[in-house]
PDB file of C-alpha atoms in Angstrom:
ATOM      1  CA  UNK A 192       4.550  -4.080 -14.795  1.00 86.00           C
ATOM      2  CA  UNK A 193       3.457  -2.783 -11.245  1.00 87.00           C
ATOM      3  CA  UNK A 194       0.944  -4.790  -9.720  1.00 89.00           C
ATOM      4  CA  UNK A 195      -0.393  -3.610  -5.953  1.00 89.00           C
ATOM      5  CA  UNK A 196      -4.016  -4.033  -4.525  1.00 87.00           C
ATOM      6  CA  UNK A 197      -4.164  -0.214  -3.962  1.00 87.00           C
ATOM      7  CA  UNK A 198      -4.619   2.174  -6.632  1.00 88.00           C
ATOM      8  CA  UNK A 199      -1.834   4.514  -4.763  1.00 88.00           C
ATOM      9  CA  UNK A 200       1.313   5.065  -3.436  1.00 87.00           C
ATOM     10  CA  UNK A 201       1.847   7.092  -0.104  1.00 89.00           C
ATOM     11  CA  UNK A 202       4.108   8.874   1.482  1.00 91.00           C
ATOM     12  CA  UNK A 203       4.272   6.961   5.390  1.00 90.00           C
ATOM     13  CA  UNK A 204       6.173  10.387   6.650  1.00 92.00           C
ATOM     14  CA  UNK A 205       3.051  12.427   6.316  1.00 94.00           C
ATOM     15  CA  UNK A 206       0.715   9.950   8.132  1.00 94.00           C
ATOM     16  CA  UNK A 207       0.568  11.283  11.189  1.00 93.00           C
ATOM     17  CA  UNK A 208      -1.037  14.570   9.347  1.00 94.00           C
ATOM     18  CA  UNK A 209      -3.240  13.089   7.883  1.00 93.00           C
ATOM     19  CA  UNK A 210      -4.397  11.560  11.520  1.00 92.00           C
ATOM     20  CA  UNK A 211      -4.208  15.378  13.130  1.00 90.00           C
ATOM     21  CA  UNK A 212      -6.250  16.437   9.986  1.00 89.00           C
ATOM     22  CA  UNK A 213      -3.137  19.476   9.151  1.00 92.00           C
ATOM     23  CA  UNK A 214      -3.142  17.568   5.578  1.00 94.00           C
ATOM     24  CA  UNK A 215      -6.225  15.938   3.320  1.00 93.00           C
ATOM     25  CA  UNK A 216      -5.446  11.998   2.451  1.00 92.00           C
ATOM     26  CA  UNK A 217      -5.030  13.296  -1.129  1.00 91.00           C
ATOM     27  CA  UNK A 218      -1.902  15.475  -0.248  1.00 94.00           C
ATOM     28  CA  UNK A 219       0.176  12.237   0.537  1.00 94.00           C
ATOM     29  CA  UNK A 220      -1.397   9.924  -1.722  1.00 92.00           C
ATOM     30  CA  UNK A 221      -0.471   9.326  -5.464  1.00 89.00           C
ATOM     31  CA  UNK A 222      -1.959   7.045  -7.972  1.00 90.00           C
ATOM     32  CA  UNK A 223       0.480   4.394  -9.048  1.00 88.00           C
ATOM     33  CA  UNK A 224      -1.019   4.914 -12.968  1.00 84.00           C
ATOM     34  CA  UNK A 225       1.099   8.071 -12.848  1.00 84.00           C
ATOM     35  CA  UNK A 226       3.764   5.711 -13.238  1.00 76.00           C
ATOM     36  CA  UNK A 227       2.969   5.086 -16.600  1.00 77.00           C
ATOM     37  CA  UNK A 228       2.342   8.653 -17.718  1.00 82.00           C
ATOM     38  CA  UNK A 229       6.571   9.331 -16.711  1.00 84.00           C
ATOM     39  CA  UNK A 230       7.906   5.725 -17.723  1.00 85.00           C
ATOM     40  CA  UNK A 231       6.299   4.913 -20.923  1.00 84.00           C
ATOM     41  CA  UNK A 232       7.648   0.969 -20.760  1.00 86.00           C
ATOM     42  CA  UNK A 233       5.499   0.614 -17.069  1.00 85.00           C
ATOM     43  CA  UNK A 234       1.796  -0.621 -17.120  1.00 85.00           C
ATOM     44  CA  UNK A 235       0.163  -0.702 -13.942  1.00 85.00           C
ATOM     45  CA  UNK A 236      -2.248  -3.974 -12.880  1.00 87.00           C
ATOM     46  CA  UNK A 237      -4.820  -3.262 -10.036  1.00 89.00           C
ATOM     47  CA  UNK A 238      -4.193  -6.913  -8.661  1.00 90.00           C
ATOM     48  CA  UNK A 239      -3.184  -9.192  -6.037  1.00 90.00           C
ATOM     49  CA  UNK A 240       0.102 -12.046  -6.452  1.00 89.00           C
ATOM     50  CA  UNK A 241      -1.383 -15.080  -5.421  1.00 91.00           C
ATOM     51  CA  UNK A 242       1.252 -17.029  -6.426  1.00 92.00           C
ATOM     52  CA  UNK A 243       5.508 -17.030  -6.895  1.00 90.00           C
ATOM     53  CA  UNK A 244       7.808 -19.491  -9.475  1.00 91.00           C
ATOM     54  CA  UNK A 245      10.985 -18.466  -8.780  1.00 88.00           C
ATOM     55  CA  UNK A 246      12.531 -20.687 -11.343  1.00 89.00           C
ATOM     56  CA  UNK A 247      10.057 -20.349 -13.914  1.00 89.00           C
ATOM     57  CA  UNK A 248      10.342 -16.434 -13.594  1.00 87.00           C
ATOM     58  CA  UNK A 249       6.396 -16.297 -13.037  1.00 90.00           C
ATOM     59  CA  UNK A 250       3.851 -14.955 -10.626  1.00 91.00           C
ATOM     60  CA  UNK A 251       0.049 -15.930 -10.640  1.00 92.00           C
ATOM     61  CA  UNK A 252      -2.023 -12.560 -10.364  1.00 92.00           C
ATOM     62  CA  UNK A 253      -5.701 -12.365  -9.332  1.00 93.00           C
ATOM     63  CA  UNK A 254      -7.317  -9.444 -10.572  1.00 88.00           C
ATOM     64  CA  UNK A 255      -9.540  -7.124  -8.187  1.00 78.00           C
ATOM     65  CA  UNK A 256     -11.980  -6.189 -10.695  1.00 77.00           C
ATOM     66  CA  UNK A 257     -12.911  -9.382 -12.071  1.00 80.00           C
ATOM     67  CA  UNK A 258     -11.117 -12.081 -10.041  1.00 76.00           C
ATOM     68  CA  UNK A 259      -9.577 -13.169 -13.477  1.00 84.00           C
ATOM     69  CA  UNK A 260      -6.603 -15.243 -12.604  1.00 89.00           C
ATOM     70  CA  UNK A 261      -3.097 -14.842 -14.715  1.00 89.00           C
ATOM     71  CA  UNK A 262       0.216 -15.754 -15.116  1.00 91.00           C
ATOM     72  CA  UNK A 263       2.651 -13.133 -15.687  1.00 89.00           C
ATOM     73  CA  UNK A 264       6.629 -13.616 -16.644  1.00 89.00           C
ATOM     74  CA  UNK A 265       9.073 -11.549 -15.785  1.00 81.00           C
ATOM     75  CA  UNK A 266      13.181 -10.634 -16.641  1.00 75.00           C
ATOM     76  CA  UNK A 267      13.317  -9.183 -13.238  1.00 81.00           C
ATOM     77  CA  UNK A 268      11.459  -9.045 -10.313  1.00 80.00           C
ATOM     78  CA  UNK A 269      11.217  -7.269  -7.167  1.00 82.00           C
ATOM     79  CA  UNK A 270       8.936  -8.336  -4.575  1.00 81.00           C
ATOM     80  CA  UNK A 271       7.482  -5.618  -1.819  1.00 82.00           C
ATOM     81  CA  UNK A 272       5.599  -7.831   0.894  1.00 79.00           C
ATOM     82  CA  UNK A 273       4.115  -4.852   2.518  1.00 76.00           C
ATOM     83  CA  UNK A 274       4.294  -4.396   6.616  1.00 77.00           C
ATOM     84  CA  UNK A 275       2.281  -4.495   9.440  1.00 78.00           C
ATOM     85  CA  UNK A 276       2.304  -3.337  13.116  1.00 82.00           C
ATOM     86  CA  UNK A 277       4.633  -5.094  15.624  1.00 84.00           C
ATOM     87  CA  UNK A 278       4.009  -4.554  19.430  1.00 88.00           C
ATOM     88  CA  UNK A 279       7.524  -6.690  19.877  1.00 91.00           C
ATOM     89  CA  UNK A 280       5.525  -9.611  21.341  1.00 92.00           C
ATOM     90  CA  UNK A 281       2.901  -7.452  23.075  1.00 92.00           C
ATOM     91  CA  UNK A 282       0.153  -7.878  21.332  1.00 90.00           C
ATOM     92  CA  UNK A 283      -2.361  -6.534  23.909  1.00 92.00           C
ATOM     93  CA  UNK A 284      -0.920  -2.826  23.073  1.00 91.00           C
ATOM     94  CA  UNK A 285      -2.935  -3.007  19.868  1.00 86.00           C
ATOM     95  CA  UNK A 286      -5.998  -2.109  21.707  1.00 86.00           C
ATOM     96  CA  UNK A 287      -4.646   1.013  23.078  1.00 85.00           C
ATOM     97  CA  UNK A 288      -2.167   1.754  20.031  1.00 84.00           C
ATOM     98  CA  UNK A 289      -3.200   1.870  17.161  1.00 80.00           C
ATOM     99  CA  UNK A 290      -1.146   1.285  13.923  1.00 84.00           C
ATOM    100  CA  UNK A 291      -0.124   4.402  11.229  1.00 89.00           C
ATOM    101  CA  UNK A 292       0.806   1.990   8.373  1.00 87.00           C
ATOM    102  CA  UNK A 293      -1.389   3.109   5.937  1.00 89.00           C
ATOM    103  CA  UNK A 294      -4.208   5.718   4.841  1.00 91.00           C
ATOM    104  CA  UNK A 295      -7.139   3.879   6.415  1.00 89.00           C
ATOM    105  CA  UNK A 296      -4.988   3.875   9.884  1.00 89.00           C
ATOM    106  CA  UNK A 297      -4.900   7.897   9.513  1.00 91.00           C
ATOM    107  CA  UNK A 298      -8.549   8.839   8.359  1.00 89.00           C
ATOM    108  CA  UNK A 299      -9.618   6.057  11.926  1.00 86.00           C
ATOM    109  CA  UNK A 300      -7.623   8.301  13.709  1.00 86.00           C
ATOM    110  CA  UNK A 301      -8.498  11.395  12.658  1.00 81.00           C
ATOM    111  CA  UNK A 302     -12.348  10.337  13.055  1.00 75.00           C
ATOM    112  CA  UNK A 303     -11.688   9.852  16.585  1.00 67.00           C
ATOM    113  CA  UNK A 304     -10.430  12.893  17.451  1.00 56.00           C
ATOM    114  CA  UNK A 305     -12.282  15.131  14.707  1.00 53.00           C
ATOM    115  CA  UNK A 306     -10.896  18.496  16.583  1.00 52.00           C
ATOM    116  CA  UNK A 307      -8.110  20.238  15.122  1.00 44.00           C
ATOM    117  CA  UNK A 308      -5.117  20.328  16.678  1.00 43.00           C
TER     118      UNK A 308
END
């Protein structure tokens, strides 16, 4: 089972054209339920972990859609955390730099400078 907040995987490389508009969002972004069309044993959870047992094998899962909570058990599991901007302790460059992390990050940019380039 996949479980991720988003509804897609993308491919960080291509960001920054997505932010200078030379590529839509959709060219770099795939839905994670195509996982389940190529791996037949995956099924793919639109959800949030809200909680980890390590020793009981478990996470707690909080649906998007509904907010329906859920325990889920697992063989093996493999936990991606996800990432965030670091200004290596200068936090003031945020202002003036913004992050490329993520689709949202590319279409703000983009919006700003709405000329080709």
């Amino acid at each position: 089972m996949v479980i991720d907040r988003r509804n897609h995987h993308i491919f960080q490389p291509l960001l920054y054209q997505v932010a200078t508009a030379v590529l839509a969002p959709s060219e770099i972004a795939a839905p994670i339920r195509q996982l389940a069309y190529v791996q037949k044993n995956v099924s793919v959870m639109l959800g949030e972990v809200t909680g980890l047992d390590l020793s009981g094998r478990s996470v707690d899962v909080s649906t998007l859609a509904s907010g329906y909570a859920a325990r889920y058990r697992s063989i093996i599991l493999v936990i991606g955390t996800g990432m965030r901007p670091s200004y290596f302790g200068h936090d003031e460059f945020a202002e003036h730099a913004p992050g490329l992390k993520t689709l949202a990050d590319a279409e703000s940019i983009s919006c700003q400078n709405p000329q080709r380039l």
